[in-house]
PDB file of C-alpha atoms in Angstrom:
ATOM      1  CA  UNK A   1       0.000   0.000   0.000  1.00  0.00           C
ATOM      2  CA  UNK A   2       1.518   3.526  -1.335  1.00  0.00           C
ATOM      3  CA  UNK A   3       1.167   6.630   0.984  1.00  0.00           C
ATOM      4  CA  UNK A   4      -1.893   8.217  -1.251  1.00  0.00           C
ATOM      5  CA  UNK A   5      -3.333   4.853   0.410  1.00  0.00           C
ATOM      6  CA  UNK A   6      -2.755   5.782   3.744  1.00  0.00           C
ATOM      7  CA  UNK A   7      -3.993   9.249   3.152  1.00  0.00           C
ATOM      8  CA  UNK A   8      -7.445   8.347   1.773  1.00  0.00           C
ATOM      9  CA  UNK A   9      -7.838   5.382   4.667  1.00  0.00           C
ATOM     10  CA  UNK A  10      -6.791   8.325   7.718  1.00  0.00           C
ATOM     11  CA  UNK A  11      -9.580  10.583   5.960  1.00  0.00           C
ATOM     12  CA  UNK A  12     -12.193   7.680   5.447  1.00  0.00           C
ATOM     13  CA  UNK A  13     -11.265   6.639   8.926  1.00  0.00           C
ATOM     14  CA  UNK A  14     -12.384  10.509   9.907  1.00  0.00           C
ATOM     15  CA  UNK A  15     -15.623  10.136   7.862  1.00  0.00           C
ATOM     16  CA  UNK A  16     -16.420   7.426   9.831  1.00  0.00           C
ATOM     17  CA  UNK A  17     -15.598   8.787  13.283  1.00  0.00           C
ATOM     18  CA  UNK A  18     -17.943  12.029  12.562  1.00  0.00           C
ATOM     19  CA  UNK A  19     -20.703   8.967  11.127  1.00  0.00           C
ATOM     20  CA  UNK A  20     -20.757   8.086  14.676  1.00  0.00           C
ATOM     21  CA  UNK A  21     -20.726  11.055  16.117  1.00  0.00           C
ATOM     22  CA  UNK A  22     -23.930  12.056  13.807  1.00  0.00           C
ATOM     23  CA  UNK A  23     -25.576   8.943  14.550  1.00  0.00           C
ATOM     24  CA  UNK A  24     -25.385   9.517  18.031  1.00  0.00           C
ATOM     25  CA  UNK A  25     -26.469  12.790  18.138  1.00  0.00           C
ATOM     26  CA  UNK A  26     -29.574  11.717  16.333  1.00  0.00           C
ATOM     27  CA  UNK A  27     -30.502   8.822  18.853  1.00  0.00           C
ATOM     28  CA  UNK A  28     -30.624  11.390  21.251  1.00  0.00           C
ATOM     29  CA  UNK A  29     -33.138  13.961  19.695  1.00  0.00           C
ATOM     30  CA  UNK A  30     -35.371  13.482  22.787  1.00  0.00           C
ATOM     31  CA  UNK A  31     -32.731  13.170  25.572  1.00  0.00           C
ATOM     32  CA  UNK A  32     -33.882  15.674  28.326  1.00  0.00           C
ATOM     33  CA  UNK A  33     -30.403  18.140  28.543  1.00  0.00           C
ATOM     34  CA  UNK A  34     -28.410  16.319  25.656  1.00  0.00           C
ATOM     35  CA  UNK A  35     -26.060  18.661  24.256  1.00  0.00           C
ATOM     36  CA  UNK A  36     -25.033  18.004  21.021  1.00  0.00           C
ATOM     37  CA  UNK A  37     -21.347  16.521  19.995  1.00  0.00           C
ATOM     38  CA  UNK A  38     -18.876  17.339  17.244  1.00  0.00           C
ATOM     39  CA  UNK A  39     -16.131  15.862  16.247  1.00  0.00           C
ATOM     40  CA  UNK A  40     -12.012  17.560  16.397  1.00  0.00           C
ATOM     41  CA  UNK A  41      -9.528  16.580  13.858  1.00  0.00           C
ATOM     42  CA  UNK A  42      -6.214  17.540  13.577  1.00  0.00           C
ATOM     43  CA  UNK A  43      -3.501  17.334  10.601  1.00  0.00           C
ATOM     44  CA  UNK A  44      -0.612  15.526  11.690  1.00  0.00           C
ATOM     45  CA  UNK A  45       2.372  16.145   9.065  1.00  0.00           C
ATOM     46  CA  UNK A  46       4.975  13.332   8.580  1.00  0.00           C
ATOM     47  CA  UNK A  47       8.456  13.953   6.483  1.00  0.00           C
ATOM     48  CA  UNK A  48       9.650  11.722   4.547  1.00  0.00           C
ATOM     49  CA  UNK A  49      13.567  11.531   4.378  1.00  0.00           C
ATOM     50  CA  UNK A  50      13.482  10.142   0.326  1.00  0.00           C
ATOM     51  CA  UNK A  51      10.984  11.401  -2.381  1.00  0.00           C
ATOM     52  CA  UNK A  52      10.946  11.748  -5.776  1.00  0.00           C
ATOM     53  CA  UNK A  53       9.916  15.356  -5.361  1.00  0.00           C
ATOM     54  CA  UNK A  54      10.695  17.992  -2.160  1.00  0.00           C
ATOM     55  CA  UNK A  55       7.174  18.700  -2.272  1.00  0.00           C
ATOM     56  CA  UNK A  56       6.406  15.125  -1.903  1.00  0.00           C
ATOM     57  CA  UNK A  57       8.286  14.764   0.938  1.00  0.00           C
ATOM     58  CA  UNK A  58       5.195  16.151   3.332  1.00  0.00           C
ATOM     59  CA  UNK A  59       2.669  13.989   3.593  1.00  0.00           C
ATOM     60  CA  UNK A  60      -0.656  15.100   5.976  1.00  0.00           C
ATOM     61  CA  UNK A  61      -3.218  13.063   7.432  1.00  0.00           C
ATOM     62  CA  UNK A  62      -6.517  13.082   9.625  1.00  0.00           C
ATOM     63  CA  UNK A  63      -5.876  12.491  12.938  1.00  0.00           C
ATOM     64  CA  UNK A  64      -8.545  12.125  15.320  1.00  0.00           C
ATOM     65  CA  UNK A  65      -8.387  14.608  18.061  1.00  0.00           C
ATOM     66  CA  UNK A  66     -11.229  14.200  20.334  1.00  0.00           C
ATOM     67  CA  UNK A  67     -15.581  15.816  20.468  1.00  0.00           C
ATOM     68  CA  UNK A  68     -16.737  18.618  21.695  1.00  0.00           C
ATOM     69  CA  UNK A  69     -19.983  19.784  22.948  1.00  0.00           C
ATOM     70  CA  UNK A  70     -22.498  22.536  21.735  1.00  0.00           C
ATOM     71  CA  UNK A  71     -23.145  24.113  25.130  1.00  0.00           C
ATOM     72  CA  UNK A  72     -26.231  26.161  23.508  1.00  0.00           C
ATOM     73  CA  UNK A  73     -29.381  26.300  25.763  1.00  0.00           C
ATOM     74  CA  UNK A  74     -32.176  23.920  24.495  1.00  0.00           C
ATOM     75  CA  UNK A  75     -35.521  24.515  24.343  1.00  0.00           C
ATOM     76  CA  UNK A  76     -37.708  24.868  27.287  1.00  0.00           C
ATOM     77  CA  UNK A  77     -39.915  21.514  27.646  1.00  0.00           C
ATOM     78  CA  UNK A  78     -43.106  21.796  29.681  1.00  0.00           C
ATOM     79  CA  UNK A  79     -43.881  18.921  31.903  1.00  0.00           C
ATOM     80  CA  UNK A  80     -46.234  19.491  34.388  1.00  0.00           C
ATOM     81  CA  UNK A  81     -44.157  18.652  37.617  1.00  0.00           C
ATOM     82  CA  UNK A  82     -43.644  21.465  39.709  1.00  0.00           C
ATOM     83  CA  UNK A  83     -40.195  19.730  40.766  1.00  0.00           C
ATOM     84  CA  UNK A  84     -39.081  19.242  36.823  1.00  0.00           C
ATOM     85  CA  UNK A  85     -36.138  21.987  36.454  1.00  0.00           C
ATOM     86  CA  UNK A  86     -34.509  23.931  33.689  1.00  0.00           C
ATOM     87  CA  UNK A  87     -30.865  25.482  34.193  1.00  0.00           C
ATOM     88  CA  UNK A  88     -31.071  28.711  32.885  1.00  0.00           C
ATOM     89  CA  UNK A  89     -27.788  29.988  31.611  1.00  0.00           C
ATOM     90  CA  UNK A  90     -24.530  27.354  32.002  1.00  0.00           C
ATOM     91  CA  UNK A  91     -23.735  24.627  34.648  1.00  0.00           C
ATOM     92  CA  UNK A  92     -25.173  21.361  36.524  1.00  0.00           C
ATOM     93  CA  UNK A  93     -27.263  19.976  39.038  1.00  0.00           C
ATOM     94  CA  UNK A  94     -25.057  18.010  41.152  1.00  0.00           C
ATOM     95  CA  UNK A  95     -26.285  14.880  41.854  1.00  0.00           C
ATOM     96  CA  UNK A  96     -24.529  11.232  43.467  1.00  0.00           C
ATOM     97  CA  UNK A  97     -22.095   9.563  41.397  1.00  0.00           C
ATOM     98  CA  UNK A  98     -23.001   5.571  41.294  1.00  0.00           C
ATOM     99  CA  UNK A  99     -19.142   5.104  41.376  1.00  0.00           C
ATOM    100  CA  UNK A 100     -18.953   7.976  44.229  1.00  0.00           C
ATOM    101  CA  UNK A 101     -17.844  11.283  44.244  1.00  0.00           C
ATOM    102  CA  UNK A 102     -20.102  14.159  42.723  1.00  0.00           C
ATOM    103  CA  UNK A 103     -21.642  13.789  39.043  1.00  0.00           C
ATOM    104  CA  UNK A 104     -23.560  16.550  37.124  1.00  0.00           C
ATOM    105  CA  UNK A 105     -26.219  16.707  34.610  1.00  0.00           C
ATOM    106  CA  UNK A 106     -28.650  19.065  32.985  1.00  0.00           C
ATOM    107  CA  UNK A 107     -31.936  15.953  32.674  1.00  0.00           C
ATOM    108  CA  UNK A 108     -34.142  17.885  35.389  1.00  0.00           C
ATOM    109  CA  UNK A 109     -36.433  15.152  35.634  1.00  0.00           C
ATOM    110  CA  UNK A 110     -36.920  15.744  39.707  1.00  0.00           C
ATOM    111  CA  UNK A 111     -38.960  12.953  42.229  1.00  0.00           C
ATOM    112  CA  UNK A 112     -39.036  12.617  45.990  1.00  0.00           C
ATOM    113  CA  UNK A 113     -37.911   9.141  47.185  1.00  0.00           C
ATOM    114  CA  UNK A 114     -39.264   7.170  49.790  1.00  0.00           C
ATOM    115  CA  UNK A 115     -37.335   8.346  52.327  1.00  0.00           C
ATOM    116  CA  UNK A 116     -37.734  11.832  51.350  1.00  0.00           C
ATOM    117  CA  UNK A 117     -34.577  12.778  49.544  1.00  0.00           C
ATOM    118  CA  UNK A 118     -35.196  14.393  45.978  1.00  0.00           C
ATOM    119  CA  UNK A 119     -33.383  12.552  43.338  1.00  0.00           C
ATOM    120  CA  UNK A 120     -33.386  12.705  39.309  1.00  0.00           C
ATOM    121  CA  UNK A 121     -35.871   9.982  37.149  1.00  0.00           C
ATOM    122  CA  UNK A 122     -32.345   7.962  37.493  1.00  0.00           C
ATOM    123  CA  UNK A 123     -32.735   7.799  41.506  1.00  0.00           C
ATOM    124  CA  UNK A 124     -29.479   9.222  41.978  1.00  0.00           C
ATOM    125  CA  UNK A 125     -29.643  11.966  44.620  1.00  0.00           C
ATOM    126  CA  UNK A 126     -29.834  15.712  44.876  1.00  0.00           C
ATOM    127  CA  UNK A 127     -27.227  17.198  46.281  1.00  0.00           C
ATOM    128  CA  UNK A 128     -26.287  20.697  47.750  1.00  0.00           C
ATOM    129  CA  UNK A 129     -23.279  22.838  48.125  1.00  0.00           C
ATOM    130  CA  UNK A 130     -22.220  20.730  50.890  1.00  0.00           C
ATOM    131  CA  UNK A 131     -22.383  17.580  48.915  1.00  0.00           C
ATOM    132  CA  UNK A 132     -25.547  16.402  50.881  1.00  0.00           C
ATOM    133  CA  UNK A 133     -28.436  15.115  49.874  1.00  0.00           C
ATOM    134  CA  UNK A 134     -31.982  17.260  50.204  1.00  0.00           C
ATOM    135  CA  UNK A 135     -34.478  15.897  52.408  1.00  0.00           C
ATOM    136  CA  UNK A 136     -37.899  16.739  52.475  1.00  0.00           C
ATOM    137  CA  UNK A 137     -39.956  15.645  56.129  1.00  0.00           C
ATOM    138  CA  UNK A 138     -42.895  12.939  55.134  1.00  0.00           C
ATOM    139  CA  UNK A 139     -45.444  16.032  56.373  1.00  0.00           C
ATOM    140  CA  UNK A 140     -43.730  18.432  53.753  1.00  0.00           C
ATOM    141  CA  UNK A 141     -43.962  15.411  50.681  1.00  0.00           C
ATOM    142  CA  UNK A 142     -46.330  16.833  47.889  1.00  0.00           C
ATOM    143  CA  UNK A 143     -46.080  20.454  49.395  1.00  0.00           C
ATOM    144  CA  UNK A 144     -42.351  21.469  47.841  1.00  0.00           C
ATOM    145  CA  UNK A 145     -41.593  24.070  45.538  1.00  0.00           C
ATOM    146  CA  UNK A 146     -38.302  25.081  43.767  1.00  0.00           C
ATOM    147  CA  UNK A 147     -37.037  28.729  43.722  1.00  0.00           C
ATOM    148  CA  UNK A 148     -35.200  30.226  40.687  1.00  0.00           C
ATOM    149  CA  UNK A 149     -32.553  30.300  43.041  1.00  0.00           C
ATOM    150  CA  UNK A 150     -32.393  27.066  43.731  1.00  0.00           C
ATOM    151  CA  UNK A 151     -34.397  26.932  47.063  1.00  0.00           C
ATOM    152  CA  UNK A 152     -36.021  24.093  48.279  1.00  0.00           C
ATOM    153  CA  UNK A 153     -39.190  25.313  50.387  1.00  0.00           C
ATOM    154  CA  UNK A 154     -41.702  23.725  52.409  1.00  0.00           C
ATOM    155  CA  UNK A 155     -44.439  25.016  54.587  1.00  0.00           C
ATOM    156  CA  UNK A 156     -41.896  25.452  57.319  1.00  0.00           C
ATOM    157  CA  UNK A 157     -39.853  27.083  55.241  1.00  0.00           C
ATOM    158  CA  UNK A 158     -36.252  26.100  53.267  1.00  0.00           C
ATOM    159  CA  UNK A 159     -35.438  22.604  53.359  1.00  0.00           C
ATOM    160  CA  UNK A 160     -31.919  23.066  51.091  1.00  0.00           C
ATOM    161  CA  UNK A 161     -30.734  24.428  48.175  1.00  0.00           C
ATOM    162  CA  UNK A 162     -30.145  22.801  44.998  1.00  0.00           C
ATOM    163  CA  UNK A 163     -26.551  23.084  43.714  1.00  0.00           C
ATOM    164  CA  UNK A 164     -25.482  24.361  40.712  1.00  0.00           C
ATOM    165  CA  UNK A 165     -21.425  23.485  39.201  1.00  0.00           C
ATOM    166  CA  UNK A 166     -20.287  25.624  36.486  1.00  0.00           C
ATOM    167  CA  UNK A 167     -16.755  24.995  34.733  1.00  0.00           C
ATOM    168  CA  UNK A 168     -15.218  27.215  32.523  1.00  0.00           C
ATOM    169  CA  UNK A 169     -13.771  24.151  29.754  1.00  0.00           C
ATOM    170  CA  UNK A 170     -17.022  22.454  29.738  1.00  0.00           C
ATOM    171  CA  UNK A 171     -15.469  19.834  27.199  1.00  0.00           C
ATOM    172  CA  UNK A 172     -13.234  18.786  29.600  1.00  0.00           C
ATOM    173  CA  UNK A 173     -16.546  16.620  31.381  1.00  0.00           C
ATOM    174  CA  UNK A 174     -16.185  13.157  30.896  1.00  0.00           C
ATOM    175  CA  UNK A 175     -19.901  11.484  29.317  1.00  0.00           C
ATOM    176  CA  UNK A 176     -20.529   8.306  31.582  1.00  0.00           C
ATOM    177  CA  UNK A 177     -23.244   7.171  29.492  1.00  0.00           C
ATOM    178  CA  UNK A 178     -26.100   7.178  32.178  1.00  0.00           C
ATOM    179  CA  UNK A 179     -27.180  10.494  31.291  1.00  0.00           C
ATOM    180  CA  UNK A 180     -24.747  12.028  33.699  1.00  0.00           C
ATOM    181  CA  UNK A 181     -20.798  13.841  33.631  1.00  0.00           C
ATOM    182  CA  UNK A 182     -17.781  13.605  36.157  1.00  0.00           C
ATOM    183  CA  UNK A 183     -15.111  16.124  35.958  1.00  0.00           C
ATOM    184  CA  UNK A 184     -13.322  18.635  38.221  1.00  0.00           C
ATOM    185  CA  UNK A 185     -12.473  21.770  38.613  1.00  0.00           C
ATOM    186  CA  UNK A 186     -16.040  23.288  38.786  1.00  0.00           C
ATOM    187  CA  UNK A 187     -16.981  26.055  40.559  1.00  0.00           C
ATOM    188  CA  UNK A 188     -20.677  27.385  42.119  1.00  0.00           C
ATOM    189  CA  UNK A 189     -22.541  28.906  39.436  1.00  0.00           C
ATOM    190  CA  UNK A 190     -25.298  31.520  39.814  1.00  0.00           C
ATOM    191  CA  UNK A 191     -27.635  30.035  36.700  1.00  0.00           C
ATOM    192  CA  UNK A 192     -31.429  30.545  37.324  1.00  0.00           C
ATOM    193  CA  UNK A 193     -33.951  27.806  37.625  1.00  0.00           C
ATOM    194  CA  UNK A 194     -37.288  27.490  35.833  1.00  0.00           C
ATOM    195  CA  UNK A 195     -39.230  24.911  37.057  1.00  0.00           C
ATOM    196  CA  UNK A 196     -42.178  23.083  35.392  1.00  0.00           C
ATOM    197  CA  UNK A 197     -40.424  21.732  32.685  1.00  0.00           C
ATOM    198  CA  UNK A 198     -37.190  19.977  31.641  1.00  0.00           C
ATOM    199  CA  UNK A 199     -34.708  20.921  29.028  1.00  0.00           C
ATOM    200  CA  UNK A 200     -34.994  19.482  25.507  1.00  0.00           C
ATOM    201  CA  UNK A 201     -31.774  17.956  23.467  1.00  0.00           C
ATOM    202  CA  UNK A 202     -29.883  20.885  21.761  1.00  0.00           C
ATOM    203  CA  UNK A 203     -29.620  18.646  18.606  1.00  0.00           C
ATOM    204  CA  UNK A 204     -31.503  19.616  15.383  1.00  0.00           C
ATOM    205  CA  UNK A 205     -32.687  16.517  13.360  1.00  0.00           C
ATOM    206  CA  UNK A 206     -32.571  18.528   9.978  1.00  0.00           C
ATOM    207  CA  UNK A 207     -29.159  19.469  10.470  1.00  0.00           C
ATOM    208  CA  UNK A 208     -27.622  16.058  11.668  1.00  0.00           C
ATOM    209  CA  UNK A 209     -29.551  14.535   8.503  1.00  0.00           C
ATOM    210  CA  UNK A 210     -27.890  17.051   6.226  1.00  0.00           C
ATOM    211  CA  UNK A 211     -24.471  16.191   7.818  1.00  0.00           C
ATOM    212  CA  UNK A 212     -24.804  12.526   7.768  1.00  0.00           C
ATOM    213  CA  UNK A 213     -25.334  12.508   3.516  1.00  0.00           C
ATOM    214  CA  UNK A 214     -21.811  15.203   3.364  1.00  0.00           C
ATOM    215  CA  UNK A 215     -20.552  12.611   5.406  1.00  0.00           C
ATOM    216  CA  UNK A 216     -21.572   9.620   2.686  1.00  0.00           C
ATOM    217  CA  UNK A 217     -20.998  11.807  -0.104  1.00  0.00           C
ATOM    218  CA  UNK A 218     -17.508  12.293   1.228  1.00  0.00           C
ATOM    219  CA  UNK A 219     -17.288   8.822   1.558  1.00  0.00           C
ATOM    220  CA  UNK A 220     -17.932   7.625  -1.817  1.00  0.00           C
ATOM    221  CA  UNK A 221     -15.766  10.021  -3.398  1.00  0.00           C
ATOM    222  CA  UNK A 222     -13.024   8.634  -1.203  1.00  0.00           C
ATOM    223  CA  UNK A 223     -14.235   5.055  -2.624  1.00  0.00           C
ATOM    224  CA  UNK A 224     -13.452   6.175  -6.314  1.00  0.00           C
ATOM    225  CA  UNK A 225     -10.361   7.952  -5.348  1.00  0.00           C
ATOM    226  CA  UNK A 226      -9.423   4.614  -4.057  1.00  0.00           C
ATOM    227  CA  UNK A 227     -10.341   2.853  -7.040  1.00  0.00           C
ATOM    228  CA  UNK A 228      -9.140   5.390  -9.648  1.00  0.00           C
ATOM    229  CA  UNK A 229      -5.327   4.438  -7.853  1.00  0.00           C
ATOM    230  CA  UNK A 230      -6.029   1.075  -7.992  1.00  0.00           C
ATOM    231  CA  UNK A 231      -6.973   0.867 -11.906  1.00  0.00           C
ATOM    232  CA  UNK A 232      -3.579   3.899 -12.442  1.00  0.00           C
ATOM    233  CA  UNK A 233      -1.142   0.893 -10.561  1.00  0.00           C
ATOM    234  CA  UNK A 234      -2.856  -1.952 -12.642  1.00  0.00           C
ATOM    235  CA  UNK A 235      -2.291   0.019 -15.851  1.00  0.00           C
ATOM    236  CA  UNK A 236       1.497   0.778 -14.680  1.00  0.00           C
ATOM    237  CA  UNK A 237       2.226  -3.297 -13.533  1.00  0.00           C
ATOM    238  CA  UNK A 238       0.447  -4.022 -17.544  1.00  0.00           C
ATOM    239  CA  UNK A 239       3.037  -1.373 -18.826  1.00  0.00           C
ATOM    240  CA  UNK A 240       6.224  -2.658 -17.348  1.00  0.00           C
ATOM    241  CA  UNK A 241       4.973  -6.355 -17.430  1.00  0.00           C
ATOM    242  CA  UNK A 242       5.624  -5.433 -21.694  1.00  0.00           C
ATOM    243  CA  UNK A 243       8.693  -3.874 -21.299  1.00  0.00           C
ATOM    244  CA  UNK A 244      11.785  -6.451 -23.123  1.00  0.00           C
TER     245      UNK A 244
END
């Protein structure tokens, strides 16, 4: 295999990492607080010590440098649970991790459990600035409202406050696949909550569609690039098979 070989497999190789990536995206349409990925690729330039040509010496290819995420706010998704929360601006309820520590997400699916505690629809817990868990008394249960601020009040008055973790690199978070993100560095942030509803998936179905056929187009052009090369070194091994 010749390097114009290499070159078209690191860029089909790319084609098929953002074919994922698209894919993905579009599975998760209706994923309460998914924010949409993208794919990073870098050129990574290798020199060749012998060429025929100086300018043949360079030769670039895709290399595949990592996602990010489009942060954009989604749309505001009614629900009719007074609990349900929307972040308002950047950042993350901070909820349990199932491996420990603190995990964040932006699904504001919100239920009390049986013991009182409020948790998200995945029955990990609540937590506040403190890294404990909100409680609501079995008198209080069905009685709870949510502040923009975060506030958890009951009759008696506030019960705990919901925290929210902003980070300034927000592609630095780590997807665990559950719907929730682990990373560090985060600080408190002072996003508003609107309650009532959820947030919707940032991802546009129209859009990924559109990007998925560039991505096959792409593709098959790479396929007859391929086989163009393949038919010019059949033609050469014909030529010199003549020669004497």
């Amino acid at each position: 295999m010749d390097v114009s070989s290499f070159v078209l497999l690191s860029h089909e190789q790319a084609l098929r990492r953002q074919l994922d990536i698209t894919a993905n995206n579009m599975a998760n349409t209706d994923t309460v607080g998914y924010k949409r990925e993208g794919a990073v690729f870098h050129e990574y330039v290798e020199n060749a010590e012998e060429a025929p040509l100086a300018d043949a010496r360079k030769t670039s290819f895709v290399l595949d440098y990592g996602t990010v995420h489009d942060t954009s706010q989604g749309a505001f998704q009614a629900t009719g649970n007074p609990l349900d929360v929307m972040i308002e601006g950047p950042g993350y309820l901070n909820v349990e991790n199932p491996a420990g520590g603190v995990a964040y997400t932006r699904a504001g699916f919100i239920k009390v459990l049986e013991n009182g505690d409020l948790a998200i629809s995945g029955g990990q817990r609540l937590l506040d600035a403190n890294g404990q868990p909100i409680n609501v008394p079995i008198e209080e249960i069905g009685k709870v409202t949510i502040t923009a601020d975060g506030a958890v009040m009951g009759e008696q008055g506030e019960l705990g406050r919901i925290a929210v973790t902003g980070f300034a690199d927000e592609n630095m978070l780590e997807v665990r696949g559950d719907g929730l993100l682990t990373g560090t560095g985060g600080t408190p942030a002072g996003a508003r909550l609107r309650t009532g509803g959820v947030e919707a998936s940032n991802v546009e179905p129209i859009v990924e569609t559109t990007h998925m056929v560039e991505i096959l187009r792409s593709y098959q052009t790479s396929q007859r690039m391929s086989s163009d090369l393949a038919e010019m070194r059949r033609r050469a091994i014909d030529r010199l098979s003549r020669i004497g």
